[in-house]
Amino acid sequence: MSAFDEDLSRPLDRRLILRLSRYLGPYRLQVALAVVVTVVEAAVQLAFPFLTKEAIDLGIRHRDTYQLDRIALVYLAALAAAFGLGYVQSQLMQRVGQHIMRDLRAALFRHLQRLPVSFFDRNPIGRLMTRVTNDVDVLNEMFAAGIIALFGDLFMLVGIIFAMAKLNVELLAVTFSVLPLILVVTLVFRARVRVVFREVRTQLAELNAFLNENLGGMTTVQLLGREERNHAEFAHVNAEHRAANLLANTYHAVFFPLLELVSAIALALIVWYGGRQVMWTGITLGTLVAFIQYTQRFFRPISDLSEKYGIVQQAMASSERIFGLLDTPTDPAAAD
């Protein structure tokens, strides 16, 4: 294993984040516009439960079809606006991500051309190909879908908490009663997922390296009669890659259903406590329905943030390998 594949247990490195952020520099205007569009889309999403409340309390409750029709038209307009904003944000960040992939791959290829020949004797070609292809793809996913979406999720969380507090503070306290459980689940997930994602990237590099060496040297393999032995070695490498991916899938298969369970517990508590408030303390049915919708939306960005954290962890593992390669000393005699 090469030097830039080692040390799988280091914490999140801010220097890696700073180096990655430099690749966003040429596209900062597009990124800023994407942030604005994302925040505005989150604000539009916050309006839907409020419109539902108004439809129930002003329209359905009073049998006022005029108010109901007016609110329904506003709801449809908000849906159209959310769709358009989501499309613009996706297009902006996908374009930025593709440009950054191009820049990174160009930098890697240029650097590879200047490395000494002895470097390629020590590092399998398949592993180097993984750096230029798969690892760069992971960084594209972070730039295109991870970083900017964080702003929208954080804004959504703050907005939902504010809206819930305005509706009913007691129900907000009921919702927050399950937050310690969410915190425990999230911390355990974060502690495990980064090492797992690094292992996935390492095993993928090993798989690519083994394939490249054997396919490139197939003549030698057949002359020496190593087909069965090499097949057994490939089966082992392939099994290790499968095991790493299955472990990563296991963490996700446990974590996200647990978040759904916590969300369901919170909703059950709100229906139980809020239903009594509707019957006895005079809050409106529209308020309870809006609060339930806000609660559902409250857990969605938490789940999204956890998923984005997984994307960032994969990107950190890939960036360590990419920058490890870019930091490899070049051959002084190589053309600049």
mmCIF file of C-alpha atoms in Angstrom:
data_model
loop_
_atom_site.group_PDB
_atom_site.id
_atom_site.type_symbol
_atom_site.label_atom_id
_atom_site.label_comp_id
_atom_site.label_asym_id
_atom_site.label_seq_id
_atom_site.Cartn_x
_atom_site.Cartn_y
_atom_site.Cartn_z
ATOM 1 C CA MET A 1 0.000 0.000 0.000
ATOM 2 C CA SER A 2 1.308 3.424 -0.895
ATOM 3 C CA ALA A 3 1.947 6.237 1.528
ATOM 4 C CA PHE A 4 -1.165 8.151 0.575
ATOM 5 C CA ASP A 5 -3.417 5.157 1.372
ATOM 6 C CA GLU A 6 -2.413 4.922 5.031
ATOM 7 C CA ASP A 7 -3.658 6.375 8.290
ATOM 8 C CA LEU A 8 -7.380 5.675 8.168
ATOM 9 C CA SER A 9 -8.165 6.989 11.646
ATOM 10 C CA ARG A 10 -7.267 10.683 11.540
ATOM 11 C CA PRO A 11 -9.998 13.160 12.513
ATOM 12 C CA LEU A 12 -11.556 15.644 10.104
ATOM 13 C CA ASP A 13 -8.720 17.743 8.704
ATOM 14 C CA ARG A 14 -9.497 21.434 8.214
ATOM 15 C CA ARG A 15 -6.534 21.769 5.891
ATOM 16 C CA LEU A 16 -8.203 19.365 3.489
ATOM 17 C CA ILE A 17 -11.350 21.460 3.550
ATOM 18 C CA LEU A 18 -9.353 24.624 2.871
ATOM 19 C CA ARG A 19 -7.545 23.000 -0.052
ATOM 20 C CA LEU A 20 -10.818 21.789 -1.494
ATOM 21 C CA SER A 21 -12.396 25.220 -1.094
ATOM 22 C CA ARG A 22 -9.733 26.705 -3.374
ATOM 23 C CA TYR A 23 -11.213 24.783 -6.274
ATOM 24 C CA LEU A 24 -14.486 26.632 -5.681
ATOM 25 C CA GLY A 25 -12.756 30.007 -6.110
ATOM 26 C CA PRO A 26 -13.212 30.385 -9.877
ATOM 27 C CA TYR A 27 -16.918 29.595 -9.508
ATOM 28 C CA ARG A 28 -17.712 31.616 -6.391
ATOM 29 C CA LEU A 29 -20.423 33.671 -8.128
ATOM 30 C CA GLN A 30 -22.309 30.542 -9.192
ATOM 31 C CA VAL A 31 -21.902 29.096 -5.699
ATOM 32 C CA ALA A 32 -23.181 32.310 -4.071
ATOM 33 C CA LEU A 33 -26.206 32.323 -6.380
ATOM 34 C CA ALA A 34 -26.864 28.657 -5.579
ATOM 35 C CA VAL A 35 -26.764 29.440 -1.840
ATOM 36 C CA VAL A 36 -29.302 32.257 -2.294
ATOM 37 C CA VAL A 37 -31.594 30.055 -4.395
ATOM 38 C CA THR A 38 -31.334 27.239 -1.841
ATOM 39 C CA VAL A 39 -32.259 29.520 1.060
ATOM 40 C CA VAL A 40 -35.197 31.007 -0.848
ATOM 41 C CA GLU A 41 -36.437 27.513 -1.730
ATOM 42 C CA ALA A 42 -36.246 26.533 1.954
ATOM 43 C CA ALA A 43 -38.278 29.629 2.841
ATOM 44 C CA VAL A 44 -40.961 28.636 0.305
ATOM 45 C CA GLN A 45 -41.065 25.124 1.781
ATOM 46 C CA LEU A 46 -41.735 26.641 5.207
ATOM 47 C CA ALA A 47 -44.922 28.265 3.893
ATOM 48 C CA PHE A 48 -46.766 25.013 3.111
ATOM 49 C CA PRO A 49 -47.790 24.023 6.680
ATOM 50 C CA PHE A 50 -48.858 27.606 7.384
ATOM 51 C CA LEU A 51 -51.047 27.596 4.267
ATOM 52 C CA THR A 52 -52.564 24.296 5.392
ATOM 53 C CA LYS A 53 -53.401 25.869 8.762
ATOM 54 C CA GLU A 54 -55.039 28.860 7.071
ATOM 55 C CA ALA A 55 -57.045 26.603 4.759
ATOM 56 C CA ILE A 56 -58.428 24.630 7.708
ATOM 57 C CA ASP A 57 -59.046 27.531 10.095
ATOM 58 C CA LEU A 58 -60.222 30.215 7.638
ATOM 59 C CA GLY A 59 -61.729 28.120 4.875
ATOM 60 C CA ILE A 60 -62.918 24.673 5.966
ATOM 61 C CA ARG A 61 -63.844 25.616 9.544
ATOM 62 C CA HIS A 62 -66.025 28.559 8.446
ATOM 63 C CA ARG A 63 -67.243 26.927 5.207
ATOM 64 C CA ASP A 64 -65.704 29.841 3.314
ATOM 65 C CA THR A 65 -65.059 28.591 -0.213
ATOM 66 C CA TYR A 66 -63.627 31.939 -1.321
ATOM 67 C CA GLN A 67 -60.855 31.775 1.292
ATOM 68 C CA LEU A 68 -60.285 28.107 0.526
ATOM 69 C CA ASP A 69 -59.930 28.751 -3.216
ATOM 70 C CA ARG A 70 -57.597 31.695 -2.622
ATOM 71 C CA ILE A 71 -55.331 29.691 -0.304
ATOM 72 C CA ALA A 72 -55.332 26.752 -2.723
ATOM 73 C CA LEU A 73 -54.119 29.030 -5.539
ATOM 74 C CA VAL A 74 -51.350 30.406 -3.314
ATOM 75 C CA TYR A 75 -50.371 26.828 -2.420
ATOM 76 C CA LEU A 76 -50.133 25.884 -6.103
ATOM 77 C CA ALA A 77 -48.026 28.975 -6.831
ATOM 78 C CA ALA A 78 -45.694 28.085 -3.973
ATOM 79 C CA LEU A 79 -45.348 24.545 -5.334
ATOM 80 C CA ALA A 80 -44.426 25.908 -8.770
ATOM 81 C CA ALA A 81 -41.899 28.305 -7.211
ATOM 82 C CA ALA A 82 -40.309 25.513 -5.154
ATOM 83 C CA PHE A 83 -40.003 23.348 -8.272
ATOM 84 C CA GLY A 84 -38.393 26.138 -10.291
ATOM 85 C CA LEU A 85 -35.965 27.090 -7.521
ATOM 86 C CA GLY A 86 -34.980 23.460 -7.004
ATOM 87 C CA TYR A 87 -34.274 23.090 -10.721
ATOM 88 C CA VAL A 88 -32.102 26.221 -10.820
ATOM 89 C CA GLN A 89 -30.151 25.172 -7.722
ATOM 90 C CA SER A 90 -29.529 21.677 -9.099
ATOM 91 C CA GLN A 91 -28.360 23.004 -12.467
ATOM 92 C CA LEU A 92 -26.000 25.535 -10.880
ATOM 93 C CA MET A 93 -24.284 23.061 -8.562
ATOM 94 C CA GLN A 94 -24.090 20.266 -11.111
ATOM 95 C CA ARG A 95 -22.282 22.632 -13.462
ATOM 96 C CA VAL A 96 -19.918 23.745 -10.700
ATOM 97 C CA GLY A 97 -19.281 20.124 -9.739
ATOM 98 C CA GLN A 98 -18.465 19.124 -13.304
ATOM 99 C CA HIS A 99 -16.068 22.057 -13.724
ATOM 100 C CA ILE A 100 -14.280 21.172 -10.491
ATOM 101 C CA MET A 101 -13.984 17.536 -11.616
ATOM 102 C CA ARG A 102 -12.405 18.695 -14.841
ATOM 103 C CA ASP A 103 -9.929 20.924 -12.970
ATOM 104 C CA LEU A 104 -8.964 18.214 -10.490
ATOM 105 C CA ARG A 105 -8.478 15.546 -13.135
ATOM 106 C CA ALA A 106 -6.369 17.920 -15.209
ATOM 107 C CA ALA A 107 -4.207 18.703 -12.160
ATOM 108 C CA LEU A 108 -3.810 15.006 -11.348
ATOM 109 C CA PHE A 109 -2.902 14.038 -14.905
ATOM 110 C CA ARG A 110 -0.391 16.867 -15.168
ATOM 111 C CA HIS A 111 1.198 15.815 -11.876
ATOM 112 C CA LEU A 112 1.331 12.149 -12.868
ATOM 113 C CA GLN A 113 3.293 13.084 -15.988
ATOM 114 C CA ARG A 114 5.976 14.708 -13.838
ATOM 115 C CA LEU A 115 6.467 11.869 -11.342
ATOM 116 C CA PRO A 116 9.615 9.700 -11.495
ATOM 117 C CA VAL A 117 9.367 6.309 -13.172
ATOM 118 C CA SER A 118 10.199 4.590 -9.876
ATOM 119 C CA PHE A 119 6.905 5.898 -8.457
ATOM 120 C CA PHE A 120 4.937 3.837 -10.995
ATOM 121 C CA ASP A 121 6.978 0.765 -10.078
ATOM 122 C CA ARG A 122 5.862 1.129 -6.446
ATOM 123 C CA ASN A 123 2.213 2.079 -7.087
ATOM 124 C CA PRO A 124 -0.119 -0.059 -9.209
ATOM 125 C CA ILE A 125 -1.655 1.716 -12.172
ATOM 126 C CA GLY A 126 -5.159 0.611 -11.168
ATOM 127 C CA ARG A 127 -4.837 2.417 -7.838
ATOM 128 C CA LEU A 128 -3.731 5.598 -9.581
ATOM 129 C CA MET A 129 -6.642 5.317 -11.993
ATOM 130 C CA THR A 130 -8.964 5.156 -8.979
ATOM 131 C CA ARG A 131 -7.596 8.515 -7.814
ATOM 132 C CA VAL A 132 -8.304 10.174 -11.158
ATOM 133 C CA THR A 133 -11.738 8.590 -11.694
ATOM 134 C CA ASN A 134 -13.612 7.312 -8.633
ATOM 135 C CA ASP A 135 -12.125 9.608 -5.988
ATOM 136 C CA VAL A 136 -12.765 12.693 -8.098
ATOM 137 C CA ASP A 137 -16.355 11.515 -8.661
ATOM 138 C CA VAL A 138 -16.870 11.408 -4.890
ATOM 139 C CA LEU A 139 -15.672 15.005 -4.573
ATOM 140 C CA ASN A 140 -18.093 16.009 -7.325
ATOM 141 C CA GLU A 141 -20.950 14.545 -5.296
ATOM 142 C CA MET A 142 -19.927 16.668 -2.319
ATOM 143 C CA PHE A 143 -19.656 19.874 -4.341
ATOM 144 C CA ALA A 144 -22.806 19.242 -6.367
ATOM 145 C CA ALA A 145 -25.136 17.914 -3.673
ATOM 146 C CA GLY A 146 -23.490 18.222 -0.288
ATOM 147 C CA ILE A 147 -22.083 21.599 0.667
ATOM 148 C CA ILE A 148 -24.748 23.950 -0.705
ATOM 149 C CA ALA A 149 -27.610 21.775 0.534
ATOM 150 C CA LEU A 150 -26.229 22.207 4.061
ATOM 151 C CA PHE A 151 -27.223 25.882 3.970
ATOM 152 C CA GLY A 152 -30.770 25.001 2.969
ATOM 153 C CA ASP A 153 -31.071 22.316 5.661
ATOM 154 C CA LEU A 154 -29.728 24.593 8.404
ATOM 155 C CA PHE A 155 -31.999 27.452 7.332
ATOM 156 C CA MET A 156 -34.926 25.035 7.208
ATOM 157 C CA LEU A 157 -34.219 23.806 10.739
ATOM 158 C CA VAL A 158 -34.008 27.326 12.171
ATOM 159 C CA GLY A 159 -37.147 28.401 10.303
ATOM 160 C CA ILE A 160 -39.122 25.356 11.433
ATOM 161 C CA ILE A 161 -38.147 25.886 15.080
ATOM 162 C CA PHE A 162 -39.208 29.540 14.862
ATOM 163 C CA ALA A 163 -42.534 28.654 13.204
ATOM 164 C CA MET A 164 -43.250 25.900 15.745
ATOM 165 C CA ALA A 165 -42.482 28.280 18.629
ATOM 166 C CA LYS A 166 -44.915 30.823 17.186
ATOM 167 C CA LEU A 167 -47.634 28.182 16.881
ATOM 168 C CA ASN A 168 -47.372 26.523 20.294
ATOM 169 C CA VAL A 169 -44.434 26.463 22.719
ATOM 170 C CA GLU A 170 -45.770 23.468 24.655
ATOM 171 C CA LEU A 171 -45.911 21.302 21.537
ATOM 172 C CA LEU A 172 -42.406 22.459 20.637
ATOM 173 C CA ALA A 173 -41.197 21.201 24.028
ATOM 174 C CA VAL A 174 -42.883 17.851 23.309
ATOM 175 C CA THR A 175 -41.042 17.651 19.982
ATOM 176 C CA PHE A 176 -37.709 18.504 21.590
ATOM 177 C CA SER A 177 -38.164 15.742 24.179
ATOM 178 C CA VAL A 178 -36.877 13.208 21.629
ATOM 179 C CA LEU A 179 -33.792 15.233 20.642
ATOM 180 C CA PRO A 180 -31.438 13.503 23.149
ATOM 181 C CA LEU A 181 -32.194 10.192 21.443
ATOM 182 C CA ILE A 182 -31.444 11.736 18.044
ATOM 183 C CA LEU A 183 -28.160 13.134 19.387
ATOM 184 C CA VAL A 184 -27.026 9.723 20.669
ATOM 185 C CA VAL A 185 -27.904 7.967 17.403
ATOM 186 C CA THR A 186 -26.194 10.645 15.288
ATOM 187 C CA LEU A 187 -22.989 10.684 17.343
ATOM 188 C CA VAL A 188 -22.654 6.909 17.116
ATOM 189 C CA PHE A 189 -23.231 7.040 13.361
ATOM 190 C CA ARG A 190 -20.640 9.804 12.884
ATOM 191 C CA ALA A 191 -18.063 7.934 14.942
ATOM 192 C CA ARG A 192 -18.288 4.856 12.729
ATOM 193 C CA VAL A 193 -19.053 6.073 9.241
ATOM 194 C CA ARG A 194 -15.808 7.864 8.325
ATOM 195 C CA VAL A 195 -13.555 4.860 8.922
ATOM 196 C CA VAL A 196 -16.002 2.675 6.996
ATOM 197 C CA PHE A 197 -16.050 4.987 3.977
ATOM 198 C CA ARG A 198 -12.261 5.129 3.951
ATOM 199 C CA GLU A 199 -12.161 1.357 3.950
ATOM 200 C CA VAL A 200 -14.567 1.271 1.004
ATOM 201 C CA ARG A 201 -12.317 3.595 -0.998
ATOM 202 C CA THR A 202 -9.215 1.589 -0.055
ATOM 203 C CA GLN A 203 -10.772 -1.713 -1.095
ATOM 204 C CA LEU A 204 -11.969 -0.221 -4.388
ATOM 205 C CA ALA A 205 -8.416 0.948 -5.101
ATOM 206 C CA GLU A 206 -7.088 -2.527 -4.292
ATOM 207 C CA LEU A 207 -9.651 -4.102 -6.609
ATOM 208 C CA ASN A 208 -8.801 -1.771 -9.490
ATOM 209 C CA ALA A 209 -5.073 -2.252 -8.939
ATOM 210 C CA PHE A 210 -5.368 -6.036 -8.950
ATOM 211 C CA LEU A 211 -7.442 -6.037 -12.137
ATOM 212 C CA ASN A 212 -5.065 -3.667 -13.905
ATOM 213 C CA GLU A 213 -1.986 -5.702 -12.996
ATOM 214 C CA ASN A 214 -3.508 -9.019 -14.028
ATOM 215 C CA LEU A 215 -5.178 -7.882 -17.227
ATOM 216 C CA GLY A 216 -2.072 -5.959 -18.262
ATOM 217 C CA GLY A 217 0.138 -8.956 -17.548
ATOM 218 C CA MET A 218 -2.212 -11.669 -18.812
ATOM 219 C CA THR A 219 0.462 -13.125 -21.103
ATOM 220 C CA THR A 220 2.774 -13.706 -18.152
ATOM 221 C CA VAL A 221 -0.085 -15.122 -16.056
ATOM 222 C CA GLN A 222 -0.906 -17.712 -18.702
ATOM 223 C CA LEU A 223 2.728 -18.606 -19.390
ATOM 224 C CA LEU A 224 3.303 -19.294 -15.700
ATOM 225 C CA GLY A 225 0.000 -21.114 -15.280
ATOM 226 C CA ARG A 226 -1.162 -18.827 -12.463
ATOM 227 C CA GLU A 227 -4.808 -18.657 -13.508
ATOM 228 C CA GLU A 228 -6.221 -20.582 -10.523
ATOM 229 C CA ARG A 229 -3.933 -18.876 -8.003
ATOM 230 C CA ASN A 230 -4.745 -15.418 -9.332
ATOM 231 C CA HIS A 231 -8.441 -16.258 -9.348
ATOM 232 C CA ALA A 232 -8.240 -17.172 -5.671
ATOM 233 C CA GLU A 233 -6.419 -13.906 -4.905
ATOM 234 C CA PHE A 234 -9.036 -11.946 -6.850
ATOM 235 C CA ALA A 235 -11.830 -13.713 -4.973
ATOM 236 C CA HIS A 236 -10.252 -12.547 -1.703
ATOM 237 C CA VAL A 237 -9.869 -8.930 -2.878
ATOM 238 C CA ASN A 238 -13.400 -8.954 -4.286
ATOM 239 C CA ALA A 239 -14.789 -10.333 -1.016
ATOM 240 C CA GLU A 240 -13.025 -7.618 0.997
ATOM 241 C CA HIS A 241 -14.555 -4.952 -1.257
ATOM 242 C CA ARG A 242 -17.989 -6.521 -0.821
ATOM 243 C CA ALA A 243 -17.584 -6.698 2.962
ATOM 244 C CA ALA A 244 -16.609 -3.015 3.201
ATOM 245 C CA ASN A 245 -19.646 -1.938 1.172
ATOM 246 C CA LEU A 246 -21.999 -4.190 3.124
ATOM 247 C CA LEU A 247 -20.739 -2.715 6.391
ATOM 248 C CA ALA A 248 -21.348 0.828 5.101
ATOM 249 C CA ASN A 249 -24.834 -0.196 3.964
ATOM 250 C CA THR A 250 -25.504 -1.745 7.370
ATOM 251 C CA TYR A 251 -24.784 1.533 9.150
ATOM 252 C CA HIS A 252 -27.142 3.385 6.814
ATOM 253 C CA ALA A 253 -29.791 0.658 7.072
ATOM 254 C CA VAL A 254 -29.786 1.026 10.859
ATOM 255 C CA PHE A 255 -29.323 4.775 11.190
ATOM 256 C CA PHE A 256 -32.007 6.183 8.894
ATOM 257 C CA PRO A 257 -34.815 3.833 10.075
ATOM 258 C CA LEU A 258 -33.877 4.810 13.640
ATOM 259 C CA LEU A 259 -34.390 8.459 12.718
ATOM 260 C CA GLU A 260 -37.751 7.553 11.196
ATOM 261 C CA LEU A 261 -38.678 5.751 14.416
ATOM 262 C CA VAL A 262 -37.772 8.780 16.533
ATOM 263 C CA SER A 263 -39.800 10.979 14.183
ATOM 264 C CA ALA A 264 -42.787 8.645 14.546
ATOM 265 C CA ILE A 265 -42.486 8.770 18.347
ATOM 266 C CA ALA A 266 -42.460 12.573 18.252
ATOM 267 C CA LEU A 267 -45.539 12.646 15.989
ATOM 268 C CA ALA A 268 -47.381 10.229 18.286
ATOM 269 C CA LEU A 269 -46.622 12.448 21.282
ATOM 270 C CA ILE A 270 -47.829 15.552 19.411
ATOM 271 C CA VAL A 271 -51.084 13.873 18.326
ATOM 272 C CA TRP A 272 -51.658 12.679 21.911
ATOM 273 C CA TYR A 273 -50.820 15.965 23.632
ATOM 274 C CA GLY A 274 -51.987 18.319 20.875
ATOM 275 C CA GLY A 275 -55.302 16.496 20.475
ATOM 276 C CA ARG A 276 -56.070 17.203 24.114
ATOM 277 C CA GLN A 277 -55.172 20.847 23.614
ATOM 278 C CA VAL A 278 -57.626 21.048 20.703
ATOM 279 C CA MET A 279 -60.369 19.553 22.868
ATOM 280 C CA TRP A 280 -59.676 21.367 26.142
ATOM 281 C CA THR A 281 -57.488 24.480 25.779
ATOM 282 C CA GLY A 282 -58.811 25.983 22.581
ATOM 283 C CA ILE A 283 -55.994 25.688 19.989
ATOM 284 C CA THR A 284 -57.394 25.237 16.514
ATOM 285 C CA LEU A 285 -57.336 22.035 14.511
ATOM 286 C CA GLY A 286 -55.417 23.886 11.807
ATOM 287 C CA THR A 287 -52.700 24.715 14.320
ATOM 288 C CA LEU A 288 -52.339 21.049 15.285
ATOM 289 C CA VAL A 289 -52.225 19.897 11.645
ATOM 290 C CA ALA A 290 -49.649 22.577 10.776
ATOM 291 C CA PHE A 291 -47.570 21.575 13.791
ATOM 292 C CA ILE A 292 -47.624 17.937 12.699
ATOM 293 C CA GLN A 293 -46.439 18.959 9.223
ATOM 294 C CA TYR A 294 -43.687 21.139 10.664
ATOM 295 C CA THR A 295 -42.576 18.231 12.860
ATOM 296 C CA GLN A 296 -42.340 15.947 9.834
ATOM 297 C CA ARG A 297 -40.294 18.598 8.062
ATOM 298 C CA PHE A 298 -38.165 19.111 11.184
ATOM 299 C CA PHE A 299 -36.800 15.566 11.076
ATOM 300 C CA ARG A 300 -36.261 15.607 7.314
ATOM 301 C CA PRO A 301 -33.345 18.104 7.338
ATOM 302 C CA ILE A 302 -31.844 16.252 10.310
ATOM 303 C CA SER A 303 -31.849 13.090 8.215
ATOM 304 C CA ASP A 304 -30.516 15.054 5.227
ATOM 305 C CA LEU A 305 -27.731 16.580 7.319
ATOM 306 C CA SER A 306 -26.692 13.103 8.459
ATOM 307 C CA GLU A 307 -26.682 11.902 4.857
ATOM 308 C CA LYS A 308 -24.671 14.959 3.794
ATOM 309 C CA TYR A 309 -22.230 14.178 6.595
ATOM 310 C CA GLY A 310 -21.750 10.746 5.038
ATOM 311 C CA ILE A 311 -21.078 12.372 1.663
ATOM 312 C CA VAL A 312 -18.550 14.731 3.260
ATOM 313 C CA GLN A 313 -16.835 11.806 4.995
ATOM 314 C CA GLN A 314 -16.485 9.953 1.702
ATOM 315 C CA ALA A 315 -15.137 13.145 0.148
ATOM 316 C CA MET A 316 -12.597 13.560 2.966
ATOM 317 C CA ALA A 317 -11.355 10.014 2.439
ATOM 318 C CA SER A 318 -11.045 10.626 -1.308
ATOM 319 C CA SER A 319 -9.427 14.054 -0.896
ATOM 320 C CA GLU A 320 -6.746 12.572 1.369
ATOM 321 C CA ARG A 321 -5.767 10.219 -1.427
ATOM 322 C CA ILE A 322 -5.976 12.880 -4.140
ATOM 323 C CA PHE A 323 -3.882 15.434 -2.253
ATOM 324 C CA GLY A 324 -1.521 12.698 -1.120
ATOM 325 C CA LEU A 325 -0.873 11.994 -4.787
ATOM 326 C CA LEU A 326 -0.598 15.690 -5.670
ATOM 327 C CA ASP A 327 1.912 16.160 -2.814
ATOM 328 C CA THR A 328 4.158 13.354 -4.063
ATOM 329 C CA PRO A 329 7.535 14.903 -5.063
ATOM 330 C CA THR A 330 7.999 15.179 -8.813
ATOM 331 C CA ASP A 331 11.027 14.280 -10.892
ATOM 332 C CA PRO A 332 13.256 17.394 -11.122
ATOM 333 C CA ALA A 333 14.217 16.324 -14.635
ATOM 334 C CA ALA A 334 10.586 16.167 -15.784
ATOM 335 C CA ALA A 335 9.359 18.919 -18.075
ATOM 336 C CA ASP A 336 7.343 21.591 -16.260
#
